[in-house]
């Protein structure tokens, strides 16, 4: 159930923005921002709210209207200083999106034990990569058993059994 989904990241400049101790801020709408470096730059974006908003994956074009209509109004409402910003750059990238339950599929294939999965992270891959790398190593070396962290609820078997692993507040 893993497919590509395109996401946009916008680099904005806000001279009067939150200080160096600004954490990652995620609005209930899913709009997020975080400080990027020393020059009053911030990275921001948002996942589409519905399948109808999903961007075309046939190209790498950035949708600046999405920023103007969906991201910027929420930023300006969340922090008054973001009313006066300038986009400095932007990019698009693809997530390996698990359309079934938006969580990773980890472990061996149920019918071909020589095929290993570490996919479908829906944008969380970089955050979870160290633990997943260790887990896959343990599966391969330790008789297909998780040792350090039990990730058995994320195996492909859950798809076959119809057991979704749902998570709230995914950005």
C-alpha positions as semicolon CSV with decimal commas, in nm:
position;residue;x (nm);y (nm);z (nm)
1;X;0,000;0,000;0,000
2;X;0,301;0,233;-0,033
3;X;0,287;0,511;-0,291
4;X;0,467;0,842;-0,354
5;X;0,316;1,161;-0,211
6;X;0,459;1,503;-0,290
7;X;0,514;1,758;-0,015
8;X;0,633;2,119;-0,025
9;X;0,876;2,289;0,212
10;X;0,900;2,667;0,208
11;X;1,198;2,864;0,339
12;X;1,074;3,202;0,461
13;X;1,255;3,505;0,598
14;X;1,101;3,689;0,891
15;X;1,328;3,958;1,044
16;X;1,114;3,986;1,359
17;X;1,041;3,614;1,391
18;X;1,072;3,397;1,701
19;X;1,422;3,378;1,853
20;X;1,690;3,114;1,846
21;X;1,508;2,903;2,104
22;X;1,204;2,863;1,877
23;X;1,098;2,496;1,880
24;X;0,924;2,306;1,602
25;X;0,568;2,440;1,616
26;X;0,281;2,236;1,472
27;X;-0,059;2,405;1,451
28;X;-0,371;2,185;1,492
29;X;-0,425;2,230;1,116
30;X;-0,097;2,047;1,054
31;X;0,080;2,364;0,944
32;X;0,430;2,368;1,091
33;X;0,732;2,592;1,118
34;X;1,076;2,579;1,273
35;X;1,371;2,810;1,280
36;X;1,643;2,736;1,025
37;X;1,988;2,867;1,119
38;X;2,092;3,211;1,236
39;X;1,951;3,447;0,971
40;X;1,583;3,466;1,077
41;X;1,485;3,197;0,830
42;X;1,214;2,941;0,899
43;X;1,110;2,622;0,727
44;X;0,737;2,569;0,702
45;X;0,474;2,366;0,527
46;X;0,169;2,151;0,567
47;X;0,032;1,823;0,441
48;X;-0,282;1,838;0,228
49;X;-0,602;1,812;0,431
50;X;-0,771;1,574;0,187
51;X;-0,706;1,349;-0,110
52;X;-0,845;1,624;-0,333
53;X;-0,560;1,854;-0,222
54;X;-0,288;1,597;-0,300
55;X;-0,045;1,749;-0,551
56;X;0,041;1,598;-0,888
57;X;0,338;1,361;-0,855
58;X;0,436;1,370;-1,222
59;X;0,670;1,667;-1,165
60;X;0,875;1,843;-0,897
61;X;0,704;2,181;-0,930
62;X;0,638;2,375;-0,610
63;X;0,285;2,506;-0,561
64;X;0,321;2,863;-0,431
65;X;-0,057;2,909;-0,432
66;X;-0,075;2,630;-0,172
67;X;0,152;2,840;0,047
68;X;-0,054;3,157;-0,008
69;X;-0,388;2,986;0,054
70;X;-0,316;2,713;0,311
71;X;0,014;2,779;0,491
72;X;0,068;3,154;0,523
73;X;-0,276;3,241;0,671
74;X;-0,225;2,986;0,949
75;X;0,130;3,109;1,017
76;X;0,015;3,471;1,034
77;X;-0,266;3,375;1,270
78;X;-0,034;3,166;1,490
79;X;0,241;3,431;1,518
80;X;0,171;3,795;1,427
81;X;0,532;3,842;1,313
82;X;0,464;3,607;1,020
83;X;0,226;3,858;0,862
84;X;0,535;4,014;0,702
85;X;0,743;3,738;0,548
86;X;0,918;3,669;0,223
87;X;0,966;3,328;0,063
88;X;1,338;3,286;-0,006
89;X;1,322;2,938;-0,155
90;X;1,107;2,627;-0,169
91;X;1,129;2,269;-0,280
92;X;0,916;1,963;-0,325
93;X;1,000;1,608;-0,234
94;X;0,838;1,267;-0,221
95;X;0,742;1,059;0,079
96;X;0,698;0,683;0,066
97;X;0,342;0,714;0,194
98;X;0,162;0,413;0,339
99;X;-0,191;0,485;0,219
100;X;-0,331;0,206;0,435
101;X;-0,243;0,334;0,784
102;X;0,034;0,597;0,736
103;X;0,289;0,395;0,933
104;X;0,601;0,206;0,835
105;X;0,615;-0,151;0,717
106;X;0,920;-0,319;0,872
107;X;1,050;-0,673;0,850
108;X;1,054;-0,964;0,613
109;X;0,796;-1,036;0,346
110;X;0,549;-1,301;0,468
111;X;0,591;-1,519;0,157
112;X;0,954;-1,444;0,063
113;X;1,172;-1,429;0,378
114;X;1,470;-1,300;0,177
115;X;1,284;-0,978;0,096
116;X;1,302;-0,713;0,370
117;X;1,081;-0,407;0,415
118;X;1,170;-0,071;0,565
119;X;0,921;0,148;0,381
120;X;0,603;0,351;0,406
121;X;0,723;0,596;0,670
122;X;0,496;0,873;0,539
123;X;0,756;1,139;0,611
124;X;0,891;1,005;0,942
125;X;1,177;0,804;0,794
126;X;1,464;1,033;0,890
127;X;1,334;1,046;1,247
128;X;1,299;0,670;1,279
129;X;1,590;0,554;1,061
130;X;1,842;0,472;1,336
131;X;1,598;0,251;1,527
132;X;1,465;0,084;1,211
133;X;1,815;0,017;1,080
134;X;1,902;-0,154;1,406
135;X;1,574;-0,349;1,406
136;X;1,630;-0,478;1,050
137;X;1,986;-0,578;1,142
138;X;1,857;-0,769;1,443
139;X;1,595;-0,946;1,234
140;X;1,855;-1,054;0,982
141;X;2,114;-1,164;1,237
142;X;1,905;-1,287;1,531
143;X;1,670;-1,548;1,385
144;X;1,413;-1,293;1,272
145;X;1,353;-1,161;1,624
146;X;1,344;-0,798;1,735
147;X;1,587;-0,756;2,026
148;X;1,626;-0,391;2,125
149;X;1,287;-0,251;2,028
150;X;0,983;-0,467;1,958
151;X;0,850;-0,338;1,627
152;X;0,641;-0,646;1,551
153;X;0,322;-0,440;1,523
154;X;0,476;-0,276;1,213
155;X;0,535;-0,598;1,015
156;X;0,362;-0,666;0,685
157;X;0,151;-0,932;0,857
158;X;-0,069;-0,654;0,999
159;X;-0,174;-0,560;0,645
160;X;-0,275;-0,918;0,571
161;X;-0,461;-0,941;0,906
162;X;-0,636;-0,606;0,855
163;X;-0,488;-0,456;1,174
164;X;-0,409;-0,089;1,119
165;X;-0,165;0,097;1,342
166;X;-0,329;0,438;1,361
167;X;-0,154;0,746;1,493
168;X;-0,300;1,088;1,563
169;X;-0,149;1,424;1,469
170;X;0,073;1,311;1,184
171;X;0,242;1,604;1,012
